[in-house]
mmCIF file of N, CA and C in Angstrom:
data_model
loop_
_atom_site.group_PDB
_atom_site.id
_atom_site.type_symbol
_atom_site.label_atom_id
_atom_site.label_comp_id
_atom_site.label_asym_id
_atom_site.label_seq_id
_atom_site.Cartn_x
_atom_site.Cartn_y
_atom_site.Cartn_z
ATOM 1 N N GLU A 74 3.988 13.354 15.083
ATOM 2 C CA GLU A 74 3.352 12.533 14.312
ATOM 3 C C GLU A 74 3.415 12.592 16.325
ATOM 4 N N SER A 75 2.755 11.322 16.967
ATOM 5 C CA SER A 75 2.536 11.145 18.201
ATOM 6 C C SER A 75 3.852 10.436 18.673
ATOM 7 N N ASP A 76 4.969 9.921 17.633
ATOM 8 C CA ASP A 76 5.922 9.588 18.933
ATOM 9 C C ASP A 76 6.770 10.774 18.097
ATOM 10 N N GLY A 77 6.632 10.916 17.810
ATOM 11 C CA GLY A 77 7.594 12.606 18.198
ATOM 12 C C GLY A 77 8.228 12.538 16.198
ATOM 13 N N TYR A 78 7.993 11.775 15.358
ATOM 14 C CA TYR A 78 8.952 11.976 14.197
ATOM 15 C C TYR A 78 7.861 12.434 13.295
ATOM 16 N N CYS A 79 8.312 13.821 12.311
ATOM 17 C CA CYS A 79 7.411 14.273 11.457
ATOM 18 C C CYS A 79 7.139 13.045 10.242
ATOM 19 N N VAL A 80 6.106 13.678 9.536
ATOM 20 C CA VAL A 80 5.907 12.579 8.560
ATOM 21 C C VAL A 80 6.617 12.474 7.320
ATOM 22 N N ASP A 81 7.384 11.435 7.117
ATOM 23 C CA ASP A 81 8.261 11.409 6.181
ATOM 24 C C ASP A 81 7.664 11.098 5.019
ATOM 25 N N ARG A 82 7.842 12.278 3.786
ATOM 26 C CA ARG A 82 8.163 11.576 2.179
ATOM 27 C C ARG A 82 9.582 10.771 1.733
ATOM 28 N N CYS A 83 8.922 10.217 1.946
ATOM 29 C CA CYS A 83 9.955 8.783 1.539
ATOM 30 C C CYS A 83 10.286 9.279 0.511
ATOM 31 N N ASP A 84 9.080 9.491 -0.590
ATOM 32 C CA ASP A 84 9.756 9.224 -2.005
ATOM 33 C C ASP A 84 10.250 10.504 -2.446
ATOM 34 N N LEU A 85 10.471 11.527 -1.931
ATOM 35 C CA LEU A 85 11.104 12.825 -1.694
ATOM 36 C C LEU A 85 12.344 13.153 -0.966
ATOM 37 N N MET A 86 12.886 11.925 0.624
ATOM 38 C CA MET A 86 13.782 12.809 1.248
ATOM 39 C C MET A 86 14.499 11.350 0.744
ATOM 40 N N TYR A 87 14.539 10.687 0.040
ATOM 41 C CA TYR A 87 15.481 9.163 -0.257
ATOM 42 C C TYR A 87 15.042 8.758 -1.714
ATOM 43 N N THR A 88 16.592 9.290 -2.096
ATOM 44 C CA THR A 88 16.210 8.559 -3.605
ATOM 45 C C THR A 88 17.241 7.083 -4.174
ATOM 46 N N LYS A 89 18.292 6.559 -2.874
ATOM 47 C CA LYS A 89 18.454 5.426 -2.704
ATOM 48 C C LYS A 89 18.121 4.943 -2.144
ATOM 49 N N GLN A 90 18.418 3.007 -2.255
ATOM 50 C CA GLN A 90 17.676 1.653 -1.540
ATOM 51 C C GLN A 90 18.471 2.227 -0.425
ATOM 52 N N ALA A 91 19.756 2.255 0.003
ATOM 53 C CA ALA A 91 20.337 2.154 0.966
ATOM 54 C C ALA A 91 20.058 3.438 2.301
ATOM 55 N N THR A 92 19.751 4.102 2.088
ATOM 56 C CA THR A 92 19.329 5.270 2.752
ATOM 57 C C THR A 92 17.944 5.319 3.536
ATOM 58 N N CYS A 93 17.189 4.523 2.146
ATOM 59 C CA CYS A 93 15.509 4.481 2.278
ATOM 60 C C CYS A 93 15.795 3.611 3.414
ATOM 61 N N GLU A 94 15.984 2.599 3.127
ATOM 62 C CA GLU A 94 15.939 1.733 4.308
ATOM 63 C C GLU A 94 16.502 1.795 5.199
ATOM 64 N N ALA A 95 17.085 2.418 5.462
ATOM 65 C CA ALA A 95 17.792 3.097 7.165
ATOM 66 C C ALA A 95 17.174 4.033 7.876
ATOM 67 N N THR A 96 16.061 4.558 7.482
ATOM 68 C CA THR A 96 14.874 5.339 8.141
ATOM 69 C C THR A 96 14.822 5.413 9.569
ATOM 70 N N PRO A 97 14.177 6.133 10.335
ATOM 71 C CA PRO A 97 14.078 5.276 11.890
ATOM 72 C C PRO A 97 13.092 4.714 12.196
ATOM 73 N N ASN A 98 12.876 3.637 12.675
ATOM 74 C CA ASN A 98 11.975 3.005 12.670
ATOM 75 C C ASN A 98 11.525 2.035 11.462
ATOM 76 N N GLY A 99 11.837 2.399 10.730
ATOM 77 C CA GLY A 99 12.109 1.650 9.084
ATOM 78 C C GLY A 99 10.684 2.027 8.601
ATOM 79 N N ARG A 100 10.137 3.320 8.603
ATOM 80 C CA ARG A 100 9.134 4.236 8.246
ATOM 81 C C ARG A 100 9.199 3.649 6.808
ATOM 82 N N CYS A 101 10.163 3.345 5.758
ATOM 83 C CA CYS A 101 10.443 3.447 4.559
ATOM 84 C C CYS A 101 10.544 2.809 3.950
ATOM 85 N N MET A 102 10.396 2.077 2.709
ATOM 86 C CA MET A 102 10.822 0.573 2.548
ATOM 87 C C MET A 102 10.812 0.859 0.223
ATOM 88 N N TRP A 103 11.993 0.546 0.354
ATOM 89 C CA TRP A 103 12.482 0.497 -0.953
ATOM 90 C C TRP A 103 11.453 -0.479 -2.280
ATOM 91 N N ASP A 104 11.063 -0.056 -3.242
ATOM 92 C CA ASP A 104 9.888 -0.792 -4.091
ATOM 93 C C ASP A 104 11.480 -1.344 -5.683
ATOM 94 N N ASP A 105 11.231 -2.243 -5.642
ATOM 95 C CA ASP A 105 12.828 -2.039 -6.420
ATOM 96 C C ASP A 105 12.773 -2.494 -7.922
ATOM 97 N N ASP A 106 10.648 -2.769 -8.289
ATOM 98 C CA ASP A 106 10.202 -2.210 -9.036
ATOM 99 C C ASP A 106 9.540 -1.313 -9.441
ATOM 100 N N ASP A 107 9.428 -0.243 -8.935
ATOM 101 C CA ASP A 107 9.553 0.969 -9.936
ATOM 102 C C ASP A 107 11.048 2.228 -9.245
ATOM 103 N N SER A 108 11.545 1.632 -8.474
ATOM 104 C CA SER A 108 13.112 1.966 -8.090
ATOM 105 C C SER A 108 12.658 3.555 -7.454
ATOM 106 N N VAL A 109 11.854 3.040 -6.007
ATOM 107 C CA VAL A 109 11.678 4.599 -5.425
ATOM 108 C C VAL A 109 11.314 4.556 -4.019
ATOM 109 N N CYS A 110 11.784 5.116 -3.507
ATOM 110 C CA CYS A 110 11.482 4.979 -2.007
ATOM 111 C C CYS A 110 10.048 5.428 -1.612
ATOM 112 N N GLU A 111 8.988 4.259 -0.365
ATOM 113 C CA GLU A 111 7.892 4.369 0.056
ATOM 114 C C GLU A 111 7.787 4.118 1.088
ATOM 115 N N ARG A 112 6.448 5.247 2.542
ATOM 116 C CA ARG A 112 6.363 5.142 3.404
ATOM 117 C C ARG A 112 5.804 3.142 3.447
ATOM 118 N N GLN A 113 6.903 2.751 4.312
ATOM 119 C CA GLN A 113 6.276 1.250 4.879
ATOM 120 C C GLN A 113 4.538 0.893 5.218
ATOM 121 N N CYS A 114 4.397 0.079 4.825
ATOM 122 C CA CYS A 114 2.749 -0.299 4.588
ATOM 123 C C CYS A 114 2.236 0.068 6.006
ATOM 124 N N SER A 115 2.749 -0.292 7.137
ATOM 125 C CA SER A 115 2.238 -0.364 8.767
ATOM 126 C C SER A 115 2.245 1.044 8.667
ATOM 127 N N PHE A 116 3.286 2.135 8.421
ATOM 128 C CA PHE A 116 3.176 3.005 8.188
ATOM 129 C C PHE A 116 2.257 4.209 7.671
ATOM 130 N N LEU A 117 1.518 3.452 6.526
ATOM 131 C CA LEU A 117 0.419 4.438 5.711
ATOM 132 C C LEU A 117 -0.467 5.457 6.623
ATOM 133 N N TYR A 118 -0.678 4.654 7.780
ATOM 134 C CA TYR A 118 -1.806 5.373 8.677
ATOM 135 C C TYR A 118 -1.470 6.777 8.664
ATOM 136 N N LEU A 119 -0.204 7.434 9.157
ATOM 137 C CA LEU A 119 0.185 7.586 9.895
ATOM 138 C C LEU A 119 0.257 9.238 8.554
ATOM 139 N N ARG A 120 0.046 8.716 7.104
ATOM 140 C CA ARG A 120 -0.279 10.468 6.283
ATOM 141 C C ARG A 120 -1.592 10.771 6.328
ATOM 142 N N ALA A 121 -1.541 12.029 6.189
ATOM 143 C CA ALA A 121 -2.490 12.908 6.671
ATOM 144 C C ALA A 121 -3.260 12.702 5.136
ATOM 145 N N SER A 122 -4.991 11.915 4.483
ATOM 146 C CA SER A 122 -4.899 11.914 4.019
ATOM 147 C C SER A 122 -6.766 11.920 3.615
ATOM 148 N N LEU A 123 -7.384 12.396 3.107
ATOM 149 C CA LEU A 123 -8.512 11.899 3.027
ATOM 150 C C LEU A 123 -9.352 10.208 2.292
ATOM 151 N N THR A 124 -8.283 9.488 2.222
ATOM 152 C CA THR A 124 -8.127 8.270 1.352
ATOM 153 C C THR A 124 -8.655 7.480 2.050
ATOM 154 N N PRO A 125 -9.325 6.438 2.303
ATOM 155 C CA PRO A 125 -9.471 5.659 3.589
ATOM 156 C C PRO A 125 -7.549 4.495 3.937
ATOM 157 N N LEU A 126 -7.338 4.401 4.749
ATOM 158 C CA LEU A 126 -6.557 3.432 4.405
ATOM 159 C C LEU A 126 -6.917 1.947 3.982
ATOM 160 N N SER A 127 -7.476 1.617 3.905
ATOM 161 C CA SER A 127 -8.323 -0.196 3.402
ATOM 162 C C SER A 127 -7.292 0.275 1.546
ATOM 163 N N GLN A 128 -7.933 1.096 1.414
ATOM 164 C CA GLN A 128 -8.037 1.967 -0.262
ATOM 165 C C GLN A 128 -6.669 2.384 -0.228
ATOM 166 N N LYS A 129 -5.606 3.042 -0.232
ATOM 167 C CA LYS A 129 -4.028 3.556 0.026
ATOM 168 C C LYS A 129 -3.312 2.065 -0.023
ATOM 169 N N CYS A 130 -3.436 0.972 1.334
ATOM 170 C CA CYS A 130 -3.259 -0.051 1.121
ATOM 171 C C CYS A 130 -3.371 -0.706 -0.267
ATOM 172 N N LEU A 131 -4.450 -1.241 -0.252
ATOM 173 C CA LEU A 131 -4.625 -1.882 -1.770
ATOM 174 C C LEU A 131 -4.472 -1.469 -2.957
ATOM 175 N N THR A 132 -3.899 0.085 -3.830
ATOM 176 C CA THR A 132 -3.254 0.189 -4.447
ATOM 177 C C THR A 132 -1.779 0.661 -4.615
ATOM 178 N N ASN A 133 -1.372 0.201 -3.291
ATOM 179 C CA ASN A 133 -0.192 0.181 -3.171
ATOM 180 C C ASN A 133 1.129 -1.693 -3.501
ATOM 181 N N ALA A 134 1.334 -2.279 -4.646
ATOM 182 C CA ALA A 134 1.445 -3.268 -5.041
ATOM 183 C C ALA A 134 2.396 -3.942 -3.803
ATOM 184 N N MET A 135 2.936 -3.526 -2.536
ATOM 185 C CA MET A 135 3.687 -4.151 -1.768
ATOM 186 C C MET A 135 3.305 -4.470 -0.832
ATOM 187 N N CYS A 136 1.948 -3.556 -0.574
ATOM 188 C CA CYS A 136 1.174 -4.146 0.293
ATOM 189 C C CYS A 136 -0.045 -4.962 0.105
ATOM 190 N N ARG A 137 -0.585 -6.071 0.940
ATOM 191 C CA ARG A 137 -1.678 -6.077 1.678
ATOM 192 C C ARG A 137 -2.562 -6.172 2.941
ATOM 193 N N TRP A 138 -3.759 -6.028 2.662
ATOM 194 C CA TRP A 138 -5.268 -5.667 3.387
ATOM 195 C C TRP A 138 -5.137 -6.164 3.959
ATOM 196 N N ASP A 139 -5.227 -6.256 5.462
ATOM 197 C CA ASP A 139 -6.025 -7.123 6.727
ATOM 198 C C ASP A 139 -7.090 -6.831 7.393
ATOM 199 N N PRO A 140 -8.149 -6.851 7.012
ATOM 200 C CA PRO A 140 -9.074 -6.629 7.846
ATOM 201 C C PRO A 140 -9.480 -7.298 8.798
ATOM 202 N N SER A 141 -8.738 -8.515 9.588
ATOM 203 C CA SER A 141 -8.868 -9.175 10.532
ATOM 204 C C SER A 141 -8.413 -9.293 12.171
ATOM 205 N N GLN A 142 -7.057 -7.557 11.164
ATOM 206 C CA GLN A 142 -6.246 -7.063 12.392
ATOM 207 C C GLN A 142 -7.401 -6.393 13.152
ATOM 208 N N VAL A 143 -6.892 -6.515 14.525
ATOM 209 C CA VAL A 143 -7.842 -5.322 15.553
ATOM 210 C C VAL A 143 -7.200 -4.039 15.887
ATOM 211 N N LEU A 144 -6.256 -4.000 15.582
ATOM 212 C CA LEU A 144 -5.982 -2.471 15.417
ATOM 213 C C LEU A 144 -5.667 -2.188 14.279
ATOM 214 N N VAL A 145 -6.436 -0.977 14.171
ATOM 215 C CA VAL A 145 -6.660 -0.082 12.408
ATOM 216 C C VAL A 145 -5.395 -0.124 11.868
ATOM 217 N N LYS A 146 -4.656 0.644 12.351
ATOM 218 C CA LYS A 146 -2.666 1.503 12.367
ATOM 219 C C LYS A 146 -2.306 -0.078 12.008
ATOM 220 N N ASN A 147 -2.750 -1.220 11.795
ATOM 221 C CA ASN A 147 -1.113 -2.183 11.861
ATOM 222 C C ASN A 147 -2.761 -3.381 10.861
ATOM 223 N N GLU A 148 -3.519 -3.009 9.988
ATOM 224 C CA GLU A 148 -3.754 -3.704 9.083
ATOM 225 C C GLU A 148 -3.697 -3.853 7.847
ATOM 226 N N CYS A 149 -2.718 -3.067 7.753
ATOM 227 C CA CYS A 149 -1.662 -3.046 6.399
ATOM 228 C C CYS A 149 -0.630 -3.368 6.268
ATOM 229 N N ARG A 150 -0.243 -4.939 5.869
ATOM 230 C CA ARG A 150 1.087 -4.943 6.046
ATOM 231 C C ARG A 150 1.272 -5.538 4.818
ATOM 232 N N LEU A 151 2.999 -5.899 4.709
ATOM 233 C CA LEU A 151 4.496 -6.034 3.640
ATOM 234 C C LEU A 151 4.002 -7.150 3.222
ATOM 235 N N LYS A 152 3.510 -6.818 1.845
ATOM 236 C CA LYS A 152 3.572 -8.681 1.267
ATOM 237 C C LYS A 152 5.040 -9.609 1.197
ATOM 238 N N LEU A 153 4.375 -10.434 1.075
ATOM 239 C CA LEU A 153 5.940 -11.603 1.245
ATOM 240 C C LEU A 153 6.196 -11.289 0.018
ATOM 241 N N ARG A 154 7.553 -10.916 -1.208
ATOM 242 C CA ARG A 154 8.052 -11.183 -2.435
ATOM 243 C C ARG A 154 9.435 -12.090 -2.690
ATOM 244 N N ILE A 155 9.093 -13.174 -3.166
ATOM 245 C CA ILE A 155 10.041 -13.770 -3.509
ATOM 246 C C ILE A 155 10.532 -13.216 -4.763
ATOM 247 N N ARG A 156 11.707 -12.871 -4.805
ATOM 248 C CA ARG A 156 12.002 -12.399 -5.704
ATOM 249 C C ARG A 156 13.513 -13.526 -6.267
ATOM 250 N N PRO A 157 13.267 -13.247 -7.809
ATOM 251 C CA PRO A 157 14.257 -14.674 -8.287
ATOM 252 C C PRO A 157 15.538 -14.550 -7.989
ATOM 253 N N LYS A 158 16.556 -15.965 -8.327
ATOM 254 C CA LYS A 158 17.818 -15.444 -7.672
ATOM 255 C C LYS A 158 18.353 -15.591 -9.471
#
């Protein structure tokens, strides 16, 4: 990738929440609902794919698509999630 990091396969590389959330530059995020490590919403654009970014973003329950942003790579954002106490 352009920033010198390899493309993370968060789901294969990290199986524990602590290691998932400690990835360089916050590239991965932990999905409590599915107990799996996923690529952070703002890094979805880095994975090589024929699927448009908007579709990748919308299919991830933890992300939201915001077409009003100027930079394409920043249009996919993490949703605000409120967890019950």
